[in-house]
Coordinates of C-alpha atoms in Angstrom, one line a residue:
X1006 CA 0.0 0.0 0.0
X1007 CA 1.6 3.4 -1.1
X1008 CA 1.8 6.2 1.7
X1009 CA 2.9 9.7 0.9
X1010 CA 4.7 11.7 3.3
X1011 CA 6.5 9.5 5.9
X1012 CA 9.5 10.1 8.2
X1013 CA 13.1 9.8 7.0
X1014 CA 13.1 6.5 9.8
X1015 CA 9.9 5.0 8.6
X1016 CA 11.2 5.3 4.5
X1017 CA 14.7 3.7 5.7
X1018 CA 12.6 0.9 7.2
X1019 CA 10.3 0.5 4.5
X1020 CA 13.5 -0.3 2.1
X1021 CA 15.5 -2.5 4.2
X1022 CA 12.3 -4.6 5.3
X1023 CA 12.2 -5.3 1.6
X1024 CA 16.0 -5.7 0.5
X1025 CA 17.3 -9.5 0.2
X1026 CA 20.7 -10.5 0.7
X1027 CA 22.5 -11.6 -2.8
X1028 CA 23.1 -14.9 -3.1
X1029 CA 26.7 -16.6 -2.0
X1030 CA 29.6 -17.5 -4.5
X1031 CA 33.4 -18.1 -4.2
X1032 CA 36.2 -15.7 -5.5
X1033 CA 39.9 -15.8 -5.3
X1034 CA 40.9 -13.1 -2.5
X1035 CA 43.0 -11.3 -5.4
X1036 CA 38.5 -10.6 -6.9
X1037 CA 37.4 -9.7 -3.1
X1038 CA 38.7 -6.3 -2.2
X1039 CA 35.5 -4.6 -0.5
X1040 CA 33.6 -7.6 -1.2
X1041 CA 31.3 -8.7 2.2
X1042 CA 32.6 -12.1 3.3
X1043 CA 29.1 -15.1 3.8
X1044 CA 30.7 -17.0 6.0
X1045 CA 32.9 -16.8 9.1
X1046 CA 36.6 -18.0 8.4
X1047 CA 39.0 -19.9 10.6
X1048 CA 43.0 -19.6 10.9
X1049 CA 43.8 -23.5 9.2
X1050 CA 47.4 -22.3 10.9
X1051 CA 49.1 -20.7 13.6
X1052 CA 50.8 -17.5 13.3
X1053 CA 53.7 -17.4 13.1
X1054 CA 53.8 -21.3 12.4
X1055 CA 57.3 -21.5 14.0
X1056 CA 58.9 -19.8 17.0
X1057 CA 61.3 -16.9 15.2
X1058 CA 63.2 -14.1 16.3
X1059 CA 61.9 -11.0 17.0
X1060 CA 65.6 -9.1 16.2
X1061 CA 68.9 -9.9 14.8
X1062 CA 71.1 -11.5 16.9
X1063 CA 72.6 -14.7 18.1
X1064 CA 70.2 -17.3 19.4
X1065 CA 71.4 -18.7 22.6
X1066 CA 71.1 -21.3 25.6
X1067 CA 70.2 -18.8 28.3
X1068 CA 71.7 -20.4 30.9
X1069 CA 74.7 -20.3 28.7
X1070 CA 75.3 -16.4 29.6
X1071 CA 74.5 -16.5 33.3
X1072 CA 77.0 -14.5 34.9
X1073 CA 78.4 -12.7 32.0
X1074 CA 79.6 -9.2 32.5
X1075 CA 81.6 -6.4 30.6
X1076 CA 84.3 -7.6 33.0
X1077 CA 83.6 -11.1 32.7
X1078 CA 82.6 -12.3 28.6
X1079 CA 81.2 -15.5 27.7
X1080 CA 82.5 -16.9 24.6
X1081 CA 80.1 -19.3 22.3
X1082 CA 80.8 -20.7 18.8
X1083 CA 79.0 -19.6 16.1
X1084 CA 77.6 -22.6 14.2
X1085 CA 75.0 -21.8 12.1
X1086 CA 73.4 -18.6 10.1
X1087 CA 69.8 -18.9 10.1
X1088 CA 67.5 -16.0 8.1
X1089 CA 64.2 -15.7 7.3
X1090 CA 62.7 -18.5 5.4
X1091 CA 65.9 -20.8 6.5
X1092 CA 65.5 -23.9 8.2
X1093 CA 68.2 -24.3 11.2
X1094 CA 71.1 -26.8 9.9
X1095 CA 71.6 -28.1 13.8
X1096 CA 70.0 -28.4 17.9
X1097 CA 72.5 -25.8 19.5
X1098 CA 74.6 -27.4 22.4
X1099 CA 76.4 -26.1 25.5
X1100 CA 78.6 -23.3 24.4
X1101 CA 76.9 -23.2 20.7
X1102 CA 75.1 -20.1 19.4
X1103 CA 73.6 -19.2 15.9
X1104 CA 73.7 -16.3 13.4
X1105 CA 69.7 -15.2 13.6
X1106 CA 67.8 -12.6 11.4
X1107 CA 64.6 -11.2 12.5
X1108 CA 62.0 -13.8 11.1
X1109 CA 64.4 -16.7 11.4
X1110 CA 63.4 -19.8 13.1
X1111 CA 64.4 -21.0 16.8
X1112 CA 66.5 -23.6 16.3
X1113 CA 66.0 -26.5 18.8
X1114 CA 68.1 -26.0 22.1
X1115 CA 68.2 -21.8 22.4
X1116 CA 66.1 -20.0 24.4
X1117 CA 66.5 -16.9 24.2
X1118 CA 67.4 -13.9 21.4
X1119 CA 70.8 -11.6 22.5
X1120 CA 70.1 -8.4 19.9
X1121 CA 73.6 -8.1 17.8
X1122 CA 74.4 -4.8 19.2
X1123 CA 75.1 -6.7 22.4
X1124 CA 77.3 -9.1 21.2
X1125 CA 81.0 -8.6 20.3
X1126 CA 82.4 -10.6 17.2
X1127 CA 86.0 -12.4 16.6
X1128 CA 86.1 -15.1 13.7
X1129 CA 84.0 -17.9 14.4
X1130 CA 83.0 -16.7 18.1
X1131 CA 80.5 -14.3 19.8
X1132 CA 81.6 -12.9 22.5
X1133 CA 78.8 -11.9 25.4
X1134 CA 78.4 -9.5 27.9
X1135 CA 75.2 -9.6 29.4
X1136 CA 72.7 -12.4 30.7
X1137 CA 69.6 -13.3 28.8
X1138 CA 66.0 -14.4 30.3
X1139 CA 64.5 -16.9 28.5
X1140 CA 62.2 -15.8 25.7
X1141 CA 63.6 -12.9 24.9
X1142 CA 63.0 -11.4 21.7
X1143 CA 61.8 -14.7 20.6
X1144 CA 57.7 -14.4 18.6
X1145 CA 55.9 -17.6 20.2
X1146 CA 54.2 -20.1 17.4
X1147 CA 50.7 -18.8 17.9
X1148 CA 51.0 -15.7 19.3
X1149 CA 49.8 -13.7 16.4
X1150 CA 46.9 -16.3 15.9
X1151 CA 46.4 -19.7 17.3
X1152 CA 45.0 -22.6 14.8
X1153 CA 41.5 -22.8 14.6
X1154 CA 40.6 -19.0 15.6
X1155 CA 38.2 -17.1 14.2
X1156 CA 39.9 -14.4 12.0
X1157 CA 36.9 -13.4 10.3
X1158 CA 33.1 -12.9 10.6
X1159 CA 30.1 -12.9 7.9
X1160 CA 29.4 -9.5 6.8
X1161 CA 32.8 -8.4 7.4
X1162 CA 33.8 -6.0 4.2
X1163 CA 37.1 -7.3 3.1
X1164 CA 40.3 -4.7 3.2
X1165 CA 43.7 -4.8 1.9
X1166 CA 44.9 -6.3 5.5
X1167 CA 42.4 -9.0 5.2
X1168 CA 43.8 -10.2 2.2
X1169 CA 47.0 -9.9 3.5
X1170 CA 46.2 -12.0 5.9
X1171 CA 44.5 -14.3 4.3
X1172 CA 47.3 -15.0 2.1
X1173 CA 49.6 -15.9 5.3
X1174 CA 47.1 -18.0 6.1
X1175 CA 47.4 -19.5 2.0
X1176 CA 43.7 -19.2 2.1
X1177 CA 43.3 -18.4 -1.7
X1178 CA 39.3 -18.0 -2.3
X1179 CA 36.4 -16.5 -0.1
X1180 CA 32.8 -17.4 0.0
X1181 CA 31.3 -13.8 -0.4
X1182 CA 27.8 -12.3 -1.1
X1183 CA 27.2 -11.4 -4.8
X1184 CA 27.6 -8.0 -6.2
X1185 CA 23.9 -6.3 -7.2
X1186 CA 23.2 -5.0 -10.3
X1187 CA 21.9 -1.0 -10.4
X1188 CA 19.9 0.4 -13.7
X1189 CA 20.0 3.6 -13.8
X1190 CA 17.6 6.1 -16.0
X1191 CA 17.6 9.4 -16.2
X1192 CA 14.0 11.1 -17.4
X1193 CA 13.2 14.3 -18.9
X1194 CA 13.6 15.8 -22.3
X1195 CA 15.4 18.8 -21.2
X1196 CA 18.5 16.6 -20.9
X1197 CA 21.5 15.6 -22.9
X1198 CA 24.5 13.7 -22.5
X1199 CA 28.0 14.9 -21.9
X1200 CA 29.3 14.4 -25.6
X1201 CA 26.2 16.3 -27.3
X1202 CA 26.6 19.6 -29.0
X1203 CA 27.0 22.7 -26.5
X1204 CA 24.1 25.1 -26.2
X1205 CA 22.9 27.3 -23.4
X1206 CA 19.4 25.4 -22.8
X1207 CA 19.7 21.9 -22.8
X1208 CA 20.7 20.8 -19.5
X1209 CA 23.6 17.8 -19.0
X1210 CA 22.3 14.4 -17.7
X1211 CA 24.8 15.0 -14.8
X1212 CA 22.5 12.5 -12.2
X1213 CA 23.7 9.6 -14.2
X1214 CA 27.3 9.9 -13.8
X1215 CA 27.3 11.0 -9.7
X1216 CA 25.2 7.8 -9.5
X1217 CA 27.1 5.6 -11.2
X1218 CA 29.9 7.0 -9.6
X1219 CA 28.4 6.2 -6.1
X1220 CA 27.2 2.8 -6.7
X1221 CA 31.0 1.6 -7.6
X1222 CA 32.1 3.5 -4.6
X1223 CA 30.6 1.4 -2.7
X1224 CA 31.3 -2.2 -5.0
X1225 CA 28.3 -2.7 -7.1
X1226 CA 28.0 -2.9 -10.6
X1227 CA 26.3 0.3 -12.0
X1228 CA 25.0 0.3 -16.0
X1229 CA 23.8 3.1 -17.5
X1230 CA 20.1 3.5 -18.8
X1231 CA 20.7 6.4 -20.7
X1232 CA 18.2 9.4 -21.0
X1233 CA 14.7 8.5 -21.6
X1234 CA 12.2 10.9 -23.5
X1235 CA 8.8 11.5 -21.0
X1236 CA 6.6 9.1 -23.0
X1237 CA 4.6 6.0 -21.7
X1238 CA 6.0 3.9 -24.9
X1239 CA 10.0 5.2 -23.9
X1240 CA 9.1 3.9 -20.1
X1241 CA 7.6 1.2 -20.7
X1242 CA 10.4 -0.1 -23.5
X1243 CA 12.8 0.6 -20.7
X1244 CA 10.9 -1.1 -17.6
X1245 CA 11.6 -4.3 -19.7
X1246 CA 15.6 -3.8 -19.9
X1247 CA 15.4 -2.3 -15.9
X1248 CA 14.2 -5.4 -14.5
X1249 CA 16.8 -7.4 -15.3
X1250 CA 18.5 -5.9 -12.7
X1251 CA 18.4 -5.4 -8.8
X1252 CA 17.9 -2.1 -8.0
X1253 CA 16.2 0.4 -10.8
X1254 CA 17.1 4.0 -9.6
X1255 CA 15.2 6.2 -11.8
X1256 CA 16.2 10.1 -11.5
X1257 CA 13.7 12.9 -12.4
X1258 CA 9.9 12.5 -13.3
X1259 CA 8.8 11.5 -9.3
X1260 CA 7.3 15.4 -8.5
X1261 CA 4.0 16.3 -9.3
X1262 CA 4.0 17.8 -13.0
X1263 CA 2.3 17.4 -16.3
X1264 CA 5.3 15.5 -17.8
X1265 CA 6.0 12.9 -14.2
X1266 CA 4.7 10.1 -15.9
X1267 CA 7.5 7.3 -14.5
X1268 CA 5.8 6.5 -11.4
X1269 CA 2.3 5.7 -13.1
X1270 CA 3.9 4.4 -15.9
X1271 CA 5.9 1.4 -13.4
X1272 CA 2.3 1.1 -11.6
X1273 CA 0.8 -0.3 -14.9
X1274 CA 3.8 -2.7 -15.6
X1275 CA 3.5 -3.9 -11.9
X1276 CA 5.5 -2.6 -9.7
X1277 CA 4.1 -1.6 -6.2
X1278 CA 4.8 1.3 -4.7
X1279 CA 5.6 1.8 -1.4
X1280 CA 6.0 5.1 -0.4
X1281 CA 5.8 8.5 -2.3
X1282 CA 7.3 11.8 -0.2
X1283 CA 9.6 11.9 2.6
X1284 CA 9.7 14.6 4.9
X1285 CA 13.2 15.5 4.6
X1286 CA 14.9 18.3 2.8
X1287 CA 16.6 18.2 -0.1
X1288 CA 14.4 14.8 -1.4
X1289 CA 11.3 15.4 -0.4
X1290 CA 9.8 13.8 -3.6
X1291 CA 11.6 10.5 -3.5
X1292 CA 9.5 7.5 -4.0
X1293 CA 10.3 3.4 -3.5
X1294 CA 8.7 0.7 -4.9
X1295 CA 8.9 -3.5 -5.7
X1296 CA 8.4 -5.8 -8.4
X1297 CA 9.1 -9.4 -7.1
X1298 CA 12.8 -9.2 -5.3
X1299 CA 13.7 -5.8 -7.1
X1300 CA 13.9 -2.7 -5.6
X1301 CA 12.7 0.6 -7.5
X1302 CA 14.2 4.1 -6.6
X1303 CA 12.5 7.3 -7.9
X1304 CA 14.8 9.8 -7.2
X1305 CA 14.6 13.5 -7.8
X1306 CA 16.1 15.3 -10.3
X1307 CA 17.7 18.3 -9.0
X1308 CA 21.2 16.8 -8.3
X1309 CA 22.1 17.3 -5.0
X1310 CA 18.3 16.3 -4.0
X1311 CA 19.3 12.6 -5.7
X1312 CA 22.7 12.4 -3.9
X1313 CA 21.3 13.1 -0.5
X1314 CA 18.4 10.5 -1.6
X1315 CA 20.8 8.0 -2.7
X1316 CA 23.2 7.4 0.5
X1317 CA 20.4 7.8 2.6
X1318 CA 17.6 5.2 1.2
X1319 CA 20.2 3.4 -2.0
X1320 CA 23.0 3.0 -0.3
X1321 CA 21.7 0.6 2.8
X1322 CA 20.0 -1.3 0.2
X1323 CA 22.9 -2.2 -1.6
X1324 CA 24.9 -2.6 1.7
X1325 CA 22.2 -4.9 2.5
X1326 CA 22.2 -6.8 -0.6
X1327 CA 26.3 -7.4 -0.3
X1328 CA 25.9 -8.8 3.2
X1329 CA 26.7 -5.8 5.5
X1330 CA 25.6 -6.2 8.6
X1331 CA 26.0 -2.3 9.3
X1332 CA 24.2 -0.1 6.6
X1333 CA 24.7 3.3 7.8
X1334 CA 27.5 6.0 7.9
X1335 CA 29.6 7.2 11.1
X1336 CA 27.5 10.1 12.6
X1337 CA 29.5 12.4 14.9
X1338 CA 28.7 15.5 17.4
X1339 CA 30.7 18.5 15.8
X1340 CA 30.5 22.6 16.8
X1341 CA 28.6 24.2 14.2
X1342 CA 30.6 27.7 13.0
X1343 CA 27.7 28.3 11.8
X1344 CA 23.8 30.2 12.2
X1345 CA 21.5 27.7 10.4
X1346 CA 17.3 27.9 10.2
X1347 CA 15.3 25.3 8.7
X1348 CA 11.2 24.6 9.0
X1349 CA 9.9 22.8 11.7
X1350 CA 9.2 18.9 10.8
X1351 CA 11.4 17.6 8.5
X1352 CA 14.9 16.4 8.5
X1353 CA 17.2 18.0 6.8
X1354 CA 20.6 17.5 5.3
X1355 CA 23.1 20.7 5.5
X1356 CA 26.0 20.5 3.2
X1357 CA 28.7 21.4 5.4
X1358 CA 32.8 21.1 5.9
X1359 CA 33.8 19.3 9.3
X1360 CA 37.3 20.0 10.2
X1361 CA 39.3 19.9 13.5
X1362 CA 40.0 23.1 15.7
X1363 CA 42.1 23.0 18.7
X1364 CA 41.6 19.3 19.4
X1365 CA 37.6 19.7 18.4
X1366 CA 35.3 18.6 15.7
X1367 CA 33.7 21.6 14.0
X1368 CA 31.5 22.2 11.4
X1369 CA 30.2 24.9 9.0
X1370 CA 27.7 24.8 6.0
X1371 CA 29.1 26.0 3.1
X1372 CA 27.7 28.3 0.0
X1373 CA 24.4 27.8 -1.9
X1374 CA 22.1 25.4 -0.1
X1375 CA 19.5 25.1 -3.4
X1376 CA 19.1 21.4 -3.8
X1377 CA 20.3 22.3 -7.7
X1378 CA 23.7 23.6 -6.5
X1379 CA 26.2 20.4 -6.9
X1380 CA 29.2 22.8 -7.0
X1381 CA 28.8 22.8 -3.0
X1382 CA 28.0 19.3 -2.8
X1383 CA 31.5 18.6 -4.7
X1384 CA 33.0 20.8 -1.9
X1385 CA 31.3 19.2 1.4
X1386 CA 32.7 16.6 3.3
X1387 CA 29.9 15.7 5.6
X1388 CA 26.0 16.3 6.0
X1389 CA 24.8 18.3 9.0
X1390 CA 21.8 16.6 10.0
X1391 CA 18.8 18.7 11.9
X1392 CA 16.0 16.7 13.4
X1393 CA 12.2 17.3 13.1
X1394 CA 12.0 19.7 16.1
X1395 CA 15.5 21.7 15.2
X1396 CA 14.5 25.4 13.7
X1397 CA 17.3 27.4 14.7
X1398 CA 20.9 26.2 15.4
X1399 CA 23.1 29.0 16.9
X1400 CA 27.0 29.5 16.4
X1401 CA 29.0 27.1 19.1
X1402 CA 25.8 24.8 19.4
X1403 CA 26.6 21.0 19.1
X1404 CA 25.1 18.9 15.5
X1405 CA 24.9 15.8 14.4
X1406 CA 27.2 15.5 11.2
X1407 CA 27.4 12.3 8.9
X1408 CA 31.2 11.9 7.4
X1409 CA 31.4 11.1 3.9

């Protein structure tokens, strides 16, 4: 059942109530950067598998170098040279040492690490002045990560560190969550693309490109619908391409206008709408719908009403649909520089710069505020967010900001 005008929460809730995972396949950890993992994973190793040495130095029997002093030098044989990736030649005896790198492993009978720039060379000898505890500078098998542990958890979004780690660990593929699909159509026959002749009326399909941009950002496939002409046969010729995909963000043609046929157009070929009108500023006319498992965006057309629309309905969809189990942005308290009024029930979403001062988060809106002004959008790094009940926010009064 379609209802106009709810609250920013309600919408949000309205779209995630009705977004499904993607489905579960395997990729080589080389495909998964930013991918969201589908099941938990397990070190089938301990890290580091072998004891090693923390420095460079001599391995040693500790109880070798009890009592040595400056004035009183133990003297062990060197008998082997052991680096990283080396396996020891021979189990150090009584009055035996070794030649260690960082990374090189224990050999049987030492104990302990002495770090090189406490040991005194001659020939085949080491020469020591100082006792050792056992252990030192020595990385215990295990200590990084014991066999068995949980390293990872489903939903987890994959980094570069994860896949570092995962390739210590020689774990070579990942069970992730599919990537969704996006469609995205841009309506009205005032626009044209990017490459089209220059004139000073047409107006550039601009919408297509931020969101296209914005779905990669955030590891889903975008594809581009093109520009559709405001006619039922255009719509409806595209509706049949759009639904071969998961999410259908349509921008322009959701307000109320002579020409805003997209919404009634998608009615007749099925799709149910959900909610019309959100009471949040820009975005107000922002409308969500479903046909079957896909989801259906109307966003608006002024661009920096379809960005705000887009991370804050879009975005935890697809978030959802990869497997995240945390769908919305960091939101911080921040000083406002700023004097900012805004009407009385309805969120809205301030284009602001949040910096630090003195050790402090602060904040200040910045330029044009018109929801057609994407040159101030390209220069914010955060949204200042004002509740329902917020009217007036003074200079030195603490906001809500959400980080890009």
């Amino acid at each position: 059942m379609l209802r106009e005008s709810v609250t920013l929460y309600e919408a949000v809730s309205i779209v995630l109530s009705n977004t499904r995972t993607k489905p579960v396949e395997e990729i080589t950890i080389t495909e998964s950067l930013g991918r969201f993992l589908a099941e938990d994973v397990f070190a089938p190793y301990p890290l580091p598998l072998n004891d090693n040495s923390a420095m460079d130095g001599f391995a040693v029997k500790s109880s070798d170098l009890e009592g040595a002093t400056q004035d009183n030098l133990i003297k062990l044989k060197i008998v082997d040279i052991i680096t990283a990736g080396k396996k020891p030649m021979k189990e150090l005896q009584h009055g035996e040492c070794a030649r260690i790198f960082t990374g090189g492993i224990i050999p049987k009978g030492a104990d302990a690490v002495v770090r090189q720039e406490d040991v005194l060379i001659d020939g085949d000898y080491a020469f020591f002045k100082n006792s050792v505890t056992p252990g030192n500078d020595i990385r215990k098998r295990g200590s990084d990560l014991g066999q068995g542990q949980r390293i990872l958890s489903i939903g987890d979004r994959i980094t570069p560190a994860i896949i570092g780690l995962c390739s210590a660990l020689r774990i070579k593929d990942l069970k992730v969550f599919q990537k969704p699909t996006v469609y995205i159509i841009a309506t009205g026959n005032e626009l044209v693309d990017i490459d089209s002749p220059f004139d000073n009326f047409s107006v550039v399909n601009s919408n297509s490109y931020s969101l296209s941009a914005m779905v990669k950002e955030l590891n889903a496939e975008p594809v581009i619908g093109g520009i559709l002409i405001d006619t039922k046969e255009a719509i409806r010729e595209s509706f049949k391409k759009a639904i071969e995909h998961d999410i259908i963000i349509t921008t322009g043609g959701v307000s109320v206008g002579e020409y805003d046929l997209v919404k009634d157009v998608f009615a007749e070929m099925g799709v149910e709408w959900l909610f019309w009108k959100v009471k949040m500023r820009p975005g107000h006319p922002v409308a969500f719908g479903v046909y079957g498992d896909k989801l259906f965006f109307g966003l608006p057309g002024n661009p920096v009403s379809c960005m705000v629309t887009f991370d804050q309905f879009v975005r935890p969809a697809i978030f959802k649909m990869c497997g995240s189990q945390n769908y919305k942005r960091k939101v911080l308290k921040a000083r406002s520089k700023s004097m900012i009024k805004k009407k009385e029930g309805v969120v809205h979403f301030i284009r602001g710069v949040v910096s630090i001062e003195d050790g402090e988060l602060v904040v200040e809106s910045i330029g044009n505020q018109s929801s057609s002004a994407i040159n101030t959008m390209a220069q914010a790094n955060c949204y200042i967010i004002l509740n329902e009940k917020q009217t007036r926010i003074e200079p030195g009064e603490v906001v809500l900001v959400e980080i890009f």
